CSV table of C-alpha atoms in Angstrom, one decimal:
chain,number,residue,atom,x,y,z
A,11,UNK,CA,28.3,75.6,-59.1
A,12,UNK,CA,24.9,75.4,-61.2
A,13,UNK,CA,23.7,78.5,-63.2
A,14,UNK,CA,20.5,80.1,-62.1
A,15,UNK,CA,18.3,78.1,-65.0
A,16,UNK,CA,19.8,75.0,-63.9
A,17,UNK,CA,18.8,75.8,-60.4
A,18,UNK,CA,15.3,76.5,-61.4
A,19,UNK,CA,15.0,73.2,-63.2
A,20,UNK,CA,16.7,71.1,-60.5
A,21,UNK,CA,14.3,72.8,-57.7
A,22,UNK,CA,11.2,72.1,-60.3
A,23,UNK,CA,12.3,68.3,-60.4
A,24,UNK,CA,12.6,68.0,-57.0
A,25,UNK,CA,9.4,70.0,-56.1
A,26,UNK,CA,7.4,67.7,-58.7
A,27,UNK,CA,8.9,64.3,-57.0
A,28,UNK,CA,7.9,65.9,-53.4
A,29,UNK,CA,4.4,66.6,-54.9
A,30,UNK,CA,3.9,63.0,-56.7
A,31,UNK,CA,5.5,61.3,-53.5
A,32,UNK,CA,2.8,62.7,-51.3
A,33,UNK,CA,0.5,62.0,-53.9
A,34,UNK,CA,1.5,58.6,-53.8
A,35,UNK,CA,1.7,58.1,-50.0
A,36,UNK,CA,-2.0,59.7,-49.5
A,37,UNK,CA,-3.6,57.6,-52.2
A,38,UNK,CA,-1.8,54.4,-50.9
A,39,UNK,CA,-2.9,55.1,-47.3
A,40,UNK,CA,-6.4,56.5,-47.8
A,41,UNK,CA,-9.6,54.0,-47.1
A,42,UNK,CA,-12.5,54.0,-49.5
A,43,UNK,CA,-14.9,54.7,-46.5
A,44,UNK,CA,-13.2,57.8,-45.4
A,45,UNK,CA,-13.3,59.1,-49.1
A,46,UNK,CA,-17.1,58.2,-49.3
A,47,UNK,CA,-17.7,60.2,-45.9
A,48,UNK,CA,-16.7,63.6,-47.9
A,49,UNK,CA,-19.4,62.9,-50.3
A,50,UNK,CA,-21.7,63.7,-47.2
A,51,UNK,CA,-20.4,66.8,-46.8
A,52,UNK,CA,-21.8,69.4,-49.4
A,53,UNK,CA,-18.9,71.8,-48.6
A,54,UNK,CA,-16.7,69.4,-50.5
A,55,UNK,CA,-17.7,69.7,-54.3
A,56,UNK,CA,-15.0,67.6,-55.8
A,57,UNK,CA,-15.5,64.6,-53.5
A,58,UNK,CA,-17.1,62.6,-56.4
A,59,UNK,CA,-14.1,62.9,-58.4
A,60,UNK,CA,-11.9,62.0,-55.7
A,61,UNK,CA,-14.4,58.9,-55.0
A,62,UNK,CA,-13.8,57.9,-58.6
A,63,UNK,CA,-10.0,57.9,-58.6
A,64,UNK,CA,-9.9,56.0,-55.2
A,65,UNK,CA,-12.4,53.6,-56.8
A,66,UNK,CA,-9.9,52.9,-59.7
A,67,UNK,CA,-6.7,53.0,-57.2
A,68,UNK,CA,-4.5,50.5,-58.6
A,69,UNK,CA,-4.6,52.2,-62.1
A,70,UNK,CA,-4.1,55.7,-60.6
A,71,UNK,CA,-1.6,54.4,-58.5
A,72,UNK,CA,0.1,52.8,-61.4
A,73,UNK,CA,-0.3,56.3,-63.1
A,74,UNK,CA,1.7,58.0,-60.2
A,75,UNK,CA,4.4,55.5,-60.0
A,76,UNK,CA,5.2,55.9,-63.6
A,77,UNK,CA,5.1,59.6,-63.4
A,78,UNK,CA,7.6,59.3,-60.4
A,79,UNK,CA,9.9,56.9,-62.1
A,80,UNK,CA,10.0,59.0,-65.0
A,81,UNK,CA,10.8,62.4,-62.7
A,82,UNK,CA,14.0,60.0,-61.2
A,83,UNK,CA,15.1,59.3,-64.3
A,84,UNK,CA,15.2,62.6,-65.7
A,85,UNK,CA,16.6,64.1,-62.5
A,86,UNK,CA,19.4,61.9,-62.8
A,87,UNK,CA,20.0,62.6,-66.5
A,88,UNK,CA,19.7,66.2,-65.9
A,89,UNK,CA,22.1,65.8,-63.0
A,90,UNK,CA,24.7,63.9,-64.8
A,91,UNK,CA,24.6,66.4,-67.7
A,92,UNK,CA,25.2,69.3,-65.6
A,93,UNK,CA,28.4,67.4,-64.0
A,94,UNK,CA,29.3,66.7,-67.8
A,95,UNK,CA,29.1,70.5,-68.4
A,96,UNK,CA,31.2,71.6,-65.6
A,97,UNK,CA,34.0,68.9,-67.0
A,98,UNK,CA,33.7,66.9,-64.1
A,99,UNK,CA,35.3,63.7,-65.1
A,100,UNK,CA,33.0,60.9,-65.5
A,101,UNK,CA,34.7,58.9,-62.7
A,102,UNK,CA,33.2,61.5,-60.2
A,103,UNK,CA,30.3,62.6,-62.2
A,104,UNK,CA,28.5,58.9,-62.1
A,105,UNK,CA,29.0,58.6,-58.1
A,106,UNK,CA,28.4,62.1,-57.4
A,107,UNK,CA,24.8,61.6,-59.4
A,108,UNK,CA,24.0,58.4,-57.6
A,109,UNK,CA,24.6,60.0,-54.2
A,110,UNK,CA,22.8,63.1,-55.1
A,111,UNK,CA,19.9,61.1,-56.5
A,112,UNK,CA,19.6,59.0,-53.7
A,113,UNK,CA,19.5,61.7,-51.1
A,114,UNK,CA,17.1,63.5,-52.9
A,115,UNK,CA,14.9,59.9,-53.1
A,116,UNK,CA,15.7,59.4,-49.6
A,117,UNK,CA,14.3,62.7,-48.5
A,118,UNK,CA,11.9,63.9,-51.1
A,119,UNK,CA,10.3,60.8,-52.2
A,120,UNK,CA,10.5,58.7,-48.8
A,121,UNK,CA,11.0,60.8,-45.8
A,122,UNK,CA,9.1,64.1,-46.3
A,123,UNK,CA,5.8,62.7,-48.0
A,124,UNK,CA,5.2,60.4,-45.4
A,125,UNK,CA,5.6,62.8,-42.9
A,126,UNK,CA,3.1,65.3,-44.8
A,127,UNK,CA,0.3,62.4,-46.0
A,128,UNK,CA,0.3,59.8,-43.4
A,129,UNK,CA,-2.1,61.9,-40.8
A,130,UNK,CA,-5.3,63.1,-43.1
A,131,UNK,CA,-4.8,61.5,-46.5
A,132,UNK,CA,-7.9,62.4,-47.8
A,133,UNK,CA,-7.7,65.9,-46.9
A,134,UNK,CA,-4.3,66.1,-48.8
A,135,UNK,CA,-5.8,64.2,-51.9
A,136,UNK,CA,-8.8,66.9,-51.8
A,137,UNK,CA,-5.9,69.5,-52.0
A,138,UNK,CA,-4.0,67.9,-54.4
A,139,UNK,CA,-6.7,66.5,-56.8
A,140,UNK,CA,-5.7,68.8,-59.9
A,141,UNK,CA,-2.2,67.4,-60.0
A,142,UNK,CA,-3.6,63.8,-59.3
A,143,UNK,CA,-5.9,64.2,-62.5
A,144,UNK,CA,-3.5,65.6,-64.3
A,145,UNK,CA,-0.7,63.0,-63.8
A,146,UNK,CA,-3.6,60.2,-64.3
A,147,UNK,CA,-4.6,61.6,-67.3
A,148,UNK,CA,-1.1,62.1,-68.8
A,149,UNK,CA,0.1,58.6,-67.8
A,150,UNK,CA,-3.2,56.9,-68.6
A,151,UNK,CA,-2.2,55.4,-71.9
A,152,UNK,CA,0.8,53.6,-70.2
A,153,UNK,CA,-1.0,52.8,-67.2
A,154,UNK,CA,-3.7,51.3,-68.9
A,155,UNK,CA,-1.7,48.8,-71.0
A,156,UNK,CA,0.3,47.7,-68.1
A,157,UNK,CA,-2.9,47.4,-65.9
A,158,UNK,CA,-4.2,45.0,-69.0
A,159,UNK,CA,-1.0,43.0,-69.3
A,160,UNK,CA,-0.8,42.6,-65.4
A,161,UNK,CA,-4.5,41.4,-65.0
A,162,UNK,CA,-3.7,39.1,-68.3
A,163,UNK,CA,-0.7,37.5,-66.4
A,164,UNK,CA,-2.8,37.5,-63.3
A,165,UNK,CA,-5.8,35.6,-64.8
A,166,UNK,CA,-3.0,33.0,-66.6
A,167,UNK,CA,-1.6,32.4,-63.0
A,168,UNK,CA,-5.2,31.5,-61.6
A,169,UNK,CA,-5.4,29.5,-64.6
A,170,UNK,CA,-2.5,27.7,-64.1
A,171,UNK,CA,-2.6,27.3,-60.0
A,172,UNK,CA,-5.9,25.3,-59.8
A,173,UNK,CA,-4.4,22.9,-62.6
A,174,UNK,CA,-1.3,22.2,-60.2
A,175,UNK,CA,-3.5,21.4,-57.6
A,176,UNK,CA,-5.7,19.0,-59.4
A,177,UNK,CA,-2.3,16.9,-60.4
A,178,UNK,CA,-1.0,16.7,-56.9
A,179,UNK,CA,-1.6,13.4,-55.5
A,180,UNK,CA,-3.4,12.9,-52.2
A,181,UNK,CA,0.0,12.1,-50.6
A,182,UNK,CA,1.3,15.5,-51.4
A,183,UNK,CA,-1.4,17.8,-50.3
A,184,UNK,CA,-1.6,15.9,-47.1
A,185,UNK,CA,2.2,16.4,-46.8
A,186,UNK,CA,1.7,19.9,-47.9
A,187,UNK,CA,-0.8,20.4,-45.1
A,188,UNK,CA,1.1,18.8,-42.8
A,189,UNK,CA,4.1,20.8,-43.3
A,190,UNK,CA,2.0,23.9,-42.6
A,191,UNK,CA,0.7,22.8,-39.0
A,192,UNK,CA,4.2,22.3,-38.0
């Protein structure tokens, strides 16, 4: 059995995963229009900050995803270490870790966040805005680098695609169009 401190750490991992997953689902499903409508309400003081984060959604989502992946990996390492401290053999500890993390991800990363965040994602984001800001600030060095790399490859791909079309003969283009109509 896990000790009290190990149970507390495991609970913090699961709670953090749940919180970040709710943020992920809410940020993915919120629309820019619904967030901008919050600006019309003078009672909502943090609406401009939320609008700014939603306008930069791809980088903010990347920050949240990186943090979630970090939590899942840290949880797996922690659980495997806990099995090792209990002198559970490697043959049983590895499948036990995989099964436990799978169940945790299934419940606290997929199921519960979708139930919580899909109905009113903008309200959820307003309540969890401090956590979203913290996560984005913490992971900003990594997400900004990854965003730049992805943008570079996307622009590179856009440069290559027109060249391929220009090289194609008229017969190849017509064959492609005919295949799409079938």
